[in-house]
Short mmCIF file of C-alpha atoms in Angstrom, two decimals:
data_model
loop_
_atom_site.label_atom_id
_atom_site.label_comp_id
_atom_site.label_asym_id
_atom_site.label_seq_id
_atom_site.Cartn_x
_atom_site.Cartn_y
_atom_site.Cartn_z
CA MET A 1 10.04 0.83 -69.07
CA LEU A 2 11.38 -1.16 -66.12
CA LEU A 3 10.15 0.09 -62.77
CA GLY A 4 12.01 -0.05 -59.47
CA LEU A 5 11.54 -2.92 -56.99
CA THR A 6 11.30 -2.56 -53.20
CA VAL A 7 12.02 -5.26 -50.64
CA LEU A 8 11.29 -4.94 -46.92
CA SER A 9 12.57 -7.16 -44.12
CA LEU A 10 10.41 -8.33 -41.23
CA SER A 11 10.69 -8.85 -37.44
CA TYR A 12 8.55 -9.84 -34.38
CA VAL A 13 7.50 -9.08 -30.71
CA SER A 14 5.88 -10.65 -27.60
CA CYS A 15 2.24 -11.36 -26.91
CA ALA A 16 -0.42 -12.75 -24.57
CA LYS A 17 -2.05 -16.14 -24.02
CA PHE A 18 -1.87 -18.44 -27.05
CA ALA A 19 0.61 -16.30 -29.02
CA THR A 20 3.46 -17.29 -31.33
CA VAL A 21 7.24 -17.61 -31.13
CA ARG A 22 9.71 -17.87 -33.99
CA HIS A 23 12.91 -19.88 -34.58
CA ASP A 24 16.14 -18.28 -35.81
CA SER A 25 15.88 -17.59 -39.51
CA ALA A 26 18.16 -18.98 -42.16
CA HIS A 27 20.46 -16.86 -44.29
CA LEU A 28 18.55 -15.42 -47.24
CA GLU A 29 19.87 -15.78 -50.76
CA PRO A 30 18.58 -14.06 -53.89
CA ALA A 31 15.74 -15.90 -55.57
CA PRO A 32 16.04 -16.64 -59.26
CA ALA A 33 13.81 -14.78 -61.66
CA THR A 34 10.79 -16.72 -62.86
CA SER A 35 9.01 -16.54 -66.19
CA HIS A 36 6.25 -14.55 -64.50
CA VAL A 37 7.80 -12.32 -61.84
CA PRO A 38 11.31 -10.78 -61.81
CA PRO A 39 13.41 -10.39 -58.67
CA ALA A 40 12.55 -7.27 -56.67
CA SER A 41 14.79 -4.25 -56.22
CA PHE A 42 12.54 -2.39 -53.74
CA VAL A 43 12.88 -4.82 -50.83
CA ALA A 44 11.97 -4.10 -47.21
CA PRO A 45 13.11 -6.49 -44.47
CA ILE A 46 10.45 -7.59 -42.02
CA THR A 47 11.69 -6.31 -38.68
CA ALA A 48 9.31 -7.53 -35.95
CA LYS A 49 6.26 -9.56 -35.07
CA VAL A 50 3.43 -8.58 -32.69
CA PRO A 51 0.15 -9.88 -31.22
CA ARG A 52 -2.66 -10.35 -33.66
CA ARG A 53 -5.99 -8.64 -33.01
CA LYS A 54 -8.29 -11.15 -31.34
CA SER A 55 -11.22 -10.34 -33.59
CA LYS A 56 -9.40 -10.80 -36.89
CA GLN A 57 -10.65 -14.32 -37.50
CA SER A 58 -14.31 -13.55 -36.82
CA SER A 59 -14.27 -10.29 -38.75
CA LEU A 60 -12.92 -12.03 -41.85
CA ARG A 61 -15.53 -14.76 -41.74
CA SER A 62 -18.33 -12.27 -41.15
CA VAL A 63 -17.99 -10.78 -44.61
CA ALA A 64 -20.63 -12.23 -46.86
CA GLY A 65 -21.74 -11.66 -49.94
CA ALA A 66 7.83 -0.97 -58.61
CA ARG A 67 9.91 -3.29 -57.53
CA ALA A 68 10.63 -2.70 -53.88
CA THR A 69 11.61 -4.99 -51.04
CA ALA A 70 11.55 -4.27 -47.33
CA PRO A 71 12.89 -6.51 -44.55
CA VAL A 72 10.35 -7.83 -42.06
CA TYR A 73 10.98 -8.11 -38.32
CA GLY A 74 9.19 -9.56 -35.27
CA ALA A 75 9.11 -10.13 -31.50
CA LEU A 76 8.52 -12.96 -29.04
CA TYR A 77 5.15 -14.72 -28.98
CA ALA A 78 4.38 -12.46 -31.92
CA GLN A 79 1.50 -12.92 -34.26
CA GLU A 80 1.82 -10.15 -36.83
CA TYR A 81 4.88 -9.15 -38.81
CA LEU A 82 6.20 -5.59 -38.88
CA VAL A 83 8.01 -3.46 -41.41
CA ASP A 84 9.39 0.06 -41.14
CA MET A 85 7.30 2.80 -42.74
CA THR A 86 8.38 6.43 -43.11
CA VAL A 87 5.88 9.27 -43.43
CA ASP A 88 7.52 12.56 -44.39
CA GLY A 89 10.67 11.72 -42.42
CA GLN A 90 8.98 10.15 -39.38
CA LYS A 91 9.73 6.42 -39.11
CA PHE A 92 7.45 3.82 -37.49
CA PRO A 93 7.21 0.01 -37.28
CA VAL A 94 3.82 -1.02 -38.68
CA ILE A 95 1.96 -4.31 -39.07
CA VAL A 96 2.11 -5.89 -42.54
CA ASP A 97 -1.41 -7.11 -43.23
CA THR A 98 -2.66 -8.74 -46.43
CA GLY A 99 -6.02 -9.24 -44.67
CA SER A 100 -6.93 -5.54 -44.40
CA SER A 101 -6.52 -2.43 -46.53
CA ASP A 102 -6.02 0.75 -44.51
CA THR A 103 -2.71 2.44 -43.86
CA TRP A 104 -2.90 4.20 -40.51
CA LEU A 105 -0.69 5.68 -37.80
CA VAL A 106 -1.89 6.68 -34.35
CA LYS A 107 -1.76 10.47 -33.97
CA LYS A 108 0.52 12.16 -31.46
CA GLY A 109 -1.55 13.26 -28.46
CA PHE A 110 -4.16 10.53 -29.02
CA LYS A 111 -6.66 9.67 -26.30
CA CYS A 112 -6.60 6.07 -25.06
CA PHE A 113 -9.62 4.13 -23.81
CA ASN A 114 -10.21 0.67 -22.45
CA LEU A 115 -12.67 -1.64 -24.18
CA ASP A 116 -15.49 -0.26 -21.99
CA GLY A 117 -14.88 3.25 -23.33
CA VAL A 118 -13.31 4.58 -20.13
CA ALA A 119 -10.41 7.01 -20.62
CA GLN A 120 -6.97 5.63 -19.76
CA SER A 121 -3.37 6.78 -19.91
CA GLN A 122 -1.74 6.51 -23.33
CA SER A 123 0.51 3.73 -22.05
CA THR A 124 -2.53 1.46 -21.63
CA CYS A 125 -2.93 1.26 -25.41
CA SER A 126 0.71 0.12 -25.70
CA PHE A 127 1.67 1.71 -28.98
CA GLY A 128 5.35 1.71 -29.84
CA SER A 129 5.69 5.49 -29.99
CA SER A 130 3.94 8.71 -29.00
CA GLY A 131 2.43 8.74 -32.49
CA PHE A 132 2.62 10.53 -35.82
CA ASP A 133 3.10 14.28 -35.40
CA THR A 134 1.09 15.83 -38.24
CA SER A 135 2.22 19.33 -37.23
CA SER A 136 5.84 18.37 -37.94
CA SER A 137 5.01 17.12 -41.41
CA PRO A 138 4.89 20.02 -43.88
CA MET A 139 3.49 17.74 -46.59
CA PHE A 140 0.55 16.48 -44.52
CA LYS A 141 -2.80 17.71 -45.88
CA LEU A 142 -5.98 17.18 -43.89
CA TYR A 143 -8.95 15.60 -45.67
CA PRO A 144 -11.85 17.71 -44.32
CA LYS A 145 -15.29 16.51 -43.24
CA VAL A 146 -14.43 12.81 -43.27
CA SER A 147 -13.19 10.37 -40.65
CA PHE A 148 -11.22 7.17 -40.30
CA ASN A 149 -13.28 4.72 -38.27
CA ILE A 150 -12.60 1.05 -37.66
CA SER A 151 -13.80 -1.25 -34.89
CA TYR A 152 -13.26 -4.89 -34.03
CA ALA A 153 -15.50 -7.60 -32.59
CA ASP A 154 -13.54 -7.70 -29.31
CA GLY A 155 -14.28 -4.02 -28.65
CA GLU A 156 -11.10 -2.43 -29.98
CA PHE A 157 -11.64 0.72 -32.05
CA LEU A 158 -9.73 3.51 -33.76
CA THR A 159 -11.20 6.74 -35.04
CA GLY A 160 -9.93 10.14 -36.09
CA PRO A 161 -8.92 12.37 -38.98
CA VAL A 162 -7.72 11.43 -42.45
CA GLY A 163 -4.99 13.09 -44.47
CA PHE A 164 -2.57 12.82 -47.35
CA ASP A 165 1.21 12.55 -47.10
CA THR A 166 4.26 10.92 -48.68
CA VAL A 167 4.54 7.34 -47.43
CA SER A 168 7.67 5.28 -48.02
CA VAL A 169 8.22 1.56 -47.44
CA GLY A 170 11.45 -0.13 -48.48
CA GLY A 171 12.40 2.75 -50.75
CA LEU A 172 9.03 2.83 -52.53
CA ALA A 173 7.81 6.39 -51.94
CA VAL A 174 4.15 7.14 -52.67
CA LYS A 175 3.12 10.78 -52.81
CA GLN A 176 -0.28 12.02 -51.63
CA GLN A 177 -1.19 8.69 -50.05
CA GLU A 178 -4.41 8.73 -48.06
CA ILE A 179 -3.86 7.57 -44.47
CA GLY A 180 -5.87 7.36 -41.28
CA VAL A 181 -4.51 9.24 -38.26
CA PRO A 182 -6.70 8.06 -35.37
CA ASP A 183 -6.70 10.27 -32.29
CA TYR A 184 -9.09 8.07 -30.28
CA ALA A 185 -8.02 4.49 -29.64
CA ALA A 186 -9.03 1.47 -27.64
CA TRP A 187 -6.15 -0.81 -28.53
CA ASN A 188 -4.41 -3.83 -27.05
CA GLY A 189 -0.97 -2.98 -28.39
CA ASP A 190 2.44 -4.64 -28.22
CA SER A 191 4.62 -1.61 -27.35
CA VAL A 192 6.33 -1.90 -30.74
CA ASN A 193 3.99 -1.01 -33.62
CA SER A 194 2.38 2.39 -34.14
CA GLY A 195 0.09 1.50 -37.01
CA LEU A 196 -0.64 -0.77 -39.91
CA LEU A 197 0.12 -1.17 -43.62
CA GLY A 198 -2.92 -2.76 -45.25
CA LEU A 199 -2.39 -4.45 -48.62
CA ALA A 200 -5.86 -5.78 -49.50
CA TYR A 201 -8.44 -4.22 -51.82
CA PRO A 202 -9.97 -0.70 -51.65
CA GLU A 203 -13.43 -2.01 -50.73
CA LEU A 204 -12.09 -2.92 -47.27
CA THR A 205 -10.89 0.60 -46.40
CA SER A 206 -12.41 2.50 -43.47
CA VAL A 207 -12.98 6.16 -44.38
CA PHE A 208 -16.46 7.66 -44.12
CA ASN A 209 -18.19 10.84 -45.25
CA THR A 210 -18.91 12.02 -41.70
CA THR A 211 -16.96 13.40 -38.76
CA ASP A 212 -19.26 11.61 -36.30
CA PRO A 213 -18.01 8.03 -35.81
CA THR A 214 -21.44 6.89 -34.62
CA LYS A 215 -22.84 7.72 -38.08
CA ALA A 216 -20.30 5.75 -40.13
CA SER A 217 -22.01 3.16 -42.32
CA ARG A 218 -21.77 1.43 -45.69
CA ALA A 219 -24.03 4.19 -47.02
CA ASN A 220 -21.38 6.90 -46.45
CA HIS A 221 -18.31 4.71 -46.96
CA ILE A 222 -15.66 6.33 -49.19
CA PRO A 223 -13.36 3.62 -50.59
CA TYR A 224 -9.84 4.80 -51.41
CA ASP A 225 -6.70 3.34 -52.95
CA PRO A 226 -4.44 1.67 -50.37
CA PHE A 227 -0.68 2.28 -50.45
CA PHE A 228 0.29 -0.27 -53.10
CA PHE A 229 -2.71 0.49 -55.32
CA THR A 230 -1.72 4.18 -55.31
CA ALA A 231 1.88 3.28 -56.19
CA VAL A 232 0.70 1.27 -59.20
CA LYS A 233 -1.58 4.10 -60.38
CA GLN A 234 1.33 6.54 -60.09
CA GLY A 235 3.32 4.27 -62.42
CA ILE A 236 6.25 3.80 -60.06
CA VAL A 237 5.96 0.04 -59.60
CA GLU A 238 4.71 -3.04 -61.45
CA PRO A 239 1.26 -4.24 -60.29
CA TYR A 240 2.42 -7.11 -58.08
CA PHE A 241 4.00 -7.56 -54.69
CA SER A 242 5.27 -10.66 -52.92
CA LEU A 243 5.72 -11.75 -49.35
CA SER A 244 8.00 -14.25 -47.65
CA LEU A 245 7.68 -14.82 -43.91
CA ASN A 246 10.28 -16.74 -41.90
CA ARG A 247 9.63 -18.66 -38.72
CA GLY A 248 11.45 -16.73 -36.01
CA GLY A 249 13.29 -17.52 -32.81
CA SER A 250 12.30 -17.76 -29.16
CA THR A 251 14.27 -14.74 -27.99
CA LYS A 252 12.34 -11.85 -26.47
CA GLY A 253 12.56 -8.50 -28.21
CA SER A 254 12.95 -7.54 -31.82
CA GLN A 255 14.44 -10.07 -34.24
CA PRO A 256 15.70 -9.18 -37.71
CA ASN A 257 15.64 -11.26 -40.89
CA LEU A 258 12.13 -12.60 -40.62
CA GLY A 259 11.41 -12.29 -44.30
CA PHE A 260 10.69 -9.75 -46.99
CA LEU A 261 7.92 -7.66 -48.47
CA ALA A 262 8.82 -7.10 -52.13
CA PHE A 263 7.08 -4.57 -54.36
CA GLY A 264 7.17 -5.11 -58.12
CA GLY A 265 8.89 -8.50 -57.99
CA ILE A 266 9.43 -11.73 -56.12
CA ALA A 267 10.90 -11.74 -52.62
CA PRO A 268 14.61 -12.72 -52.57
CA VAL A 269 14.45 -16.19 -51.03
CA PRO A 270 15.30 -19.63 -52.51
CA VAL A 271 12.29 -21.39 -54.07
CA ASP A 272 11.69 -24.69 -55.86
CA LYS A 273 9.74 -25.53 -59.01
CA THR A 274 6.34 -26.09 -57.38
CA THR A 275 4.30 -23.03 -58.31
CA VAL A 276 0.74 -22.21 -59.32
CA THR A 277 -1.20 -19.09 -60.32
CA LEU A 278 -4.82 -18.81 -59.20
CA PRO A 279 -7.60 -16.24 -59.64
CA VAL A 280 -8.58 -14.15 -56.63
CA GLU A 281 -12.22 -14.85 -55.76
CA ARG A 282 -14.72 -12.01 -55.51
CA THR A 283 -16.94 -11.34 -52.51
CA GLY A 284 -20.22 -10.58 -54.22
CA SER A 285 -19.40 -8.25 -57.11
CA ASP A 286 -16.23 -6.81 -55.58
CA TYR A 287 -12.75 -7.87 -54.57
CA TRP A 288 -12.15 -7.61 -50.82
CA PHE A 289 -9.63 -10.17 -49.57
CA TYR A 290 -7.03 -12.31 -51.31
CA THR A 291 -9.33 -15.32 -51.39
CA ILE A 292 -8.48 -18.46 -53.38
CA ASP A 293 -9.98 -21.91 -53.92
CA VAL A 294 -8.40 -24.75 -51.94
CA ASP A 295 -8.61 -28.17 -53.62
CA ALA A 296 -7.78 -30.14 -50.47
CA TYR A 297 -5.99 -30.22 -47.14
CA VAL A 298 -3.83 -33.34 -47.10
CA PHE A 299 -2.92 -35.35 -44.00
CA SER A 300 -3.34 -38.96 -42.92
CA GLY A 301 -6.98 -39.96 -43.34
CA SER A 302 -8.09 -36.67 -44.93
CA ASP A 303 -10.58 -36.44 -47.76
CA LYS A 304 -10.69 -34.08 -50.73
CA THR A 305 -12.83 -31.41 -49.12
CA LYS A 306 -12.74 -28.18 -51.11
CA SER A 307 -13.07 -24.74 -49.54
CA ARG A 308 -12.11 -21.11 -49.94
CA ALA A 309 -9.34 -19.49 -47.93
CA ILE A 310 -7.81 -16.06 -47.45
CA LEU A 311 -4.02 -15.74 -47.50
CA ASP A 312 -3.58 -13.45 -44.51
CA SER A 313 -0.23 -12.32 -43.12
CA GLY A 314 -2.07 -10.75 -40.18
CA THR A 315 -3.17 -14.14 -38.81
CA THR A 316 -0.67 -16.48 -37.16
CA LEU A 317 -2.49 -19.79 -37.52
CA ASN A 318 -4.33 -21.75 -40.18
CA TYR A 319 -8.12 -21.90 -39.65
CA LEU A 320 -9.76 -24.89 -41.35
CA PRO A 321 -13.29 -26.30 -41.43
CA SER A 322 -14.18 -27.70 -38.00
CA ARG A 323 -14.25 -31.33 -39.11
CA MET A 324 -10.84 -31.08 -40.80
CA ALA A 325 -9.26 -29.29 -37.84
CA ALA A 326 -10.53 -31.94 -35.41
CA ALA A 327 -9.26 -34.80 -37.57
CA TYR A 328 -5.84 -33.24 -38.01
CA ASN A 329 -5.36 -32.39 -34.33
CA ALA A 330 -6.26 -35.95 -33.34
CA LEU A 331 -3.06 -37.07 -35.12
CA PHE A 332 -0.62 -35.23 -32.83
CA VAL A 333 1.43 -37.49 -30.57
CA PRO A 334 0.37 -36.99 -27.85
CA ARG A 335 -3.05 -35.95 -29.12
CA ALA A 336 -3.98 -32.24 -29.13
CA GLN A 337 -6.51 -31.18 -26.48
CA LEU A 338 -9.29 -28.69 -27.12
CA ASP A 339 -9.30 -25.88 -24.55
CA LYS A 340 -13.03 -25.31 -24.10
CA GLU A 341 -12.67 -21.79 -22.74
CA SER A 342 -10.71 -20.46 -25.71
CA GLY A 343 -11.72 -22.97 -28.38
CA ILE A 344 -8.02 -23.48 -29.14
CA TYR A 345 -6.29 -26.82 -29.70
CA VAL A 346 -3.43 -27.06 -27.20
CA VAL A 347 -0.48 -29.40 -27.77
CA ASP A 348 2.49 -30.63 -25.78
CA CYS A 349 5.49 -28.49 -26.72
CA ALA A 350 7.46 -31.69 -27.36
CA SER A 351 4.70 -33.36 -29.36
CA ALA A 352 5.19 -34.81 -32.83
CA ALA A 353 3.09 -32.95 -35.38
CA PRO A 354 1.52 -34.86 -38.28
CA GLU A 355 2.47 -34.05 -41.86
CA PHE A 356 0.25 -31.51 -43.58
CA SER A 357 -0.01 -29.98 -47.03
CA VAL A 358 -2.39 -27.81 -49.03
CA VAL A 359 -3.43 -28.52 -52.63
CA LEU A 360 -3.90 -25.39 -54.75
CA GLY A 361 -4.62 -25.58 -58.46
CA GLY A 362 -3.66 -29.24 -58.45
CA LYS A 363 -0.24 -28.53 -56.89
CA ARG A 364 0.71 -29.74 -53.43
CA PHE A 365 2.38 -27.29 -51.03
CA VAL A 366 4.04 -28.81 -47.97
CA VAL A 367 3.85 -27.15 -44.54
CA ASP A 368 6.87 -27.90 -42.36
CA VAL A 369 5.88 -29.82 -39.21
CA ARG A 370 7.91 -27.30 -37.18
CA ASP A 371 5.23 -24.71 -37.94
CA GLN A 372 2.47 -26.86 -36.46
CA VAL A 373 3.69 -26.63 -32.84
CA VAL A 374 3.36 -22.97 -31.92
CA TYR A 375 4.86 -21.74 -28.66
CA ALA A 376 2.30 -19.56 -26.87
CA GLY A 377 4.02 -18.46 -23.67
CA SER A 378 3.59 -19.73 -20.11
CA ASP A 379 0.69 -20.57 -17.83
CA GLU A 380 0.17 -19.27 -14.29
CA ASN A 381 2.55 -21.95 -13.00
CA GLY A 382 5.33 -20.94 -15.34
CA GLU A 383 4.88 -24.02 -17.53
CA GLU A 384 5.37 -23.61 -21.28
CA VAL A 385 2.20 -23.66 -23.36
CA CYS A 386 2.05 -24.60 -27.04
CA ILE A 387 -0.86 -24.63 -29.45
CA SER A 388 -1.53 -26.31 -32.76
CA GLY A 389 -0.77 -24.37 -35.92
CA THR A 390 -4.05 -25.63 -37.39
CA GLN A 391 -7.22 -24.51 -35.64
CA ASP A 392 -11.01 -24.67 -35.95
CA GLY A 393 -12.28 -22.05 -38.40
CA GLY A 394 -15.97 -22.93 -38.15
CA VAL A 395 -18.37 -25.14 -40.05
CA ASP A 396 -18.01 -25.55 -43.78
CA ASN A 397 -21.47 -24.39 -44.83
CA GLY A 398 -20.48 -23.22 -48.29
CA GLU A 399 -20.36 -19.57 -47.20
CA ASN A 400 -17.58 -19.45 -44.61
CA ILE A 401 -14.15 -18.40 -45.78
CA PHE A 402 -11.20 -19.98 -44.00
CA ILE A 403 -7.68 -18.67 -43.40
CA LEU A 404 -4.20 -19.73 -44.41
CA GLY A 405 -2.07 -17.67 -42.05
CA ASP A 406 1.60 -17.45 -41.15
CA VAL A 407 1.84 -21.21 -40.47
CA PHE A 408 1.25 -21.73 -44.20
CA LEU A 409 3.00 -18.57 -45.38
CA HIS A 410 6.30 -19.61 -43.73
CA ASN A 411 6.56 -22.27 -46.42
CA VAL A 412 5.78 -20.35 -49.60
CA VAL A 413 6.41 -17.11 -51.42
CA SER A 414 3.02 -15.56 -52.15
CA THR A 415 2.75 -13.05 -55.00
CA PHE A 416 -0.30 -10.81 -55.38
CA ASN A 417 -1.14 -9.27 -58.78
CA ILE A 418 -3.69 -6.48 -58.35
CA LYS A 419 -4.02 -5.85 -62.10
CA THR A 420 -4.93 -9.38 -63.17
CA ASN A 421 -6.44 -10.22 -59.75
CA GLU A 422 -4.35 -13.35 -59.49
CA MET A 423 -2.11 -14.92 -56.88
CA THR A 424 1.00 -16.98 -57.50
CA VAL A 425 2.07 -19.39 -54.76
CA THR A 426 5.58 -20.87 -54.92
CA GLN A 427 7.02 -23.49 -52.58
CA ARG A 428 10.09 -22.30 -50.67
CA ARG A 429 13.12 -24.51 -50.31
CA LYS A 430 13.34 -26.09 -46.87
CA TYR A 431 15.16 -23.81 -44.43
#
């Protein structure tokens, strides 16, 4: 039988040094059905965008070996897109992240710490609310003798209890979904989001068979089904979701109409005929990230260097092999400059960006040059600072996995099929 579709809209928020700003989004029209994926009916608008965790890039590279649509939204200098999530009647903006798997909400009454482990006021962690009140949720059931425990390379961490509750995104309601409810947090927040909606594979989840966070390890890791995987198992949605992210504006505060997260169908935006379906690559024997083979990165003077890349909505920029990033950034007019302290290519905000495209499965996907000059805020003198949308992702040693982030995702609709372990990438019409 036909299952319901959910679409969510997106938005964005402000951030720190070397963050991202969006331009006003175009009016969204329904996308035509394709031979592979129907239009979504569960659609959630993306409602905001927030600063990306500093350690995301390094943590990704360190790994070796129903139809629903929700609007997405964002905020100034933002780096991660947000969508509204409701847990048993309590509504929170959360980060939409195809590069991680856990669904979590900070718990009401949580204890905040700085990165040195010293207790701070809750405001220091800069969550967007006082947190999820489990005592006000009659459906919340505690998962005993386990813990949610995740840490990041920059020192951020979240740990606390785990439970089950009804989680709804864009009208797609999943009963008995396992979620983390951290009550200890060292977090550099954005004062908007209160948690995260992870959409990657179960192997990346962060629940452990211990209540002592110092004893969490791969040996006592308990993988669980993330939100969308549970929805598919419950038979309430088809086994694919799609994401469209719009480049936002330069206005501070929340901005609507920054795209859609669509469950069970394709996001409702205009697309053209350039499309390709690719297998998701395994990490060792398991699926972890949405990793695909890249045939080539195309720009003036480039070669046909192949690599692997993760499609990650939780990362603002594209991260390419070092040699490719250096060659591309040399083509900006005026030329991009490498900031040695941060390792970031900085560009003049009025610079002309070179053309850039990505070849996947023999098909060429064009990245709009507007996405390659990323506004990052102001320096200590009040001067505007911009960075390149294409950055150094490390040496191409055959093991590193690179990242196609929001700079790429602004230009395509990406569809993730968790049953066939395939991804379909479709070029968006210019907007």
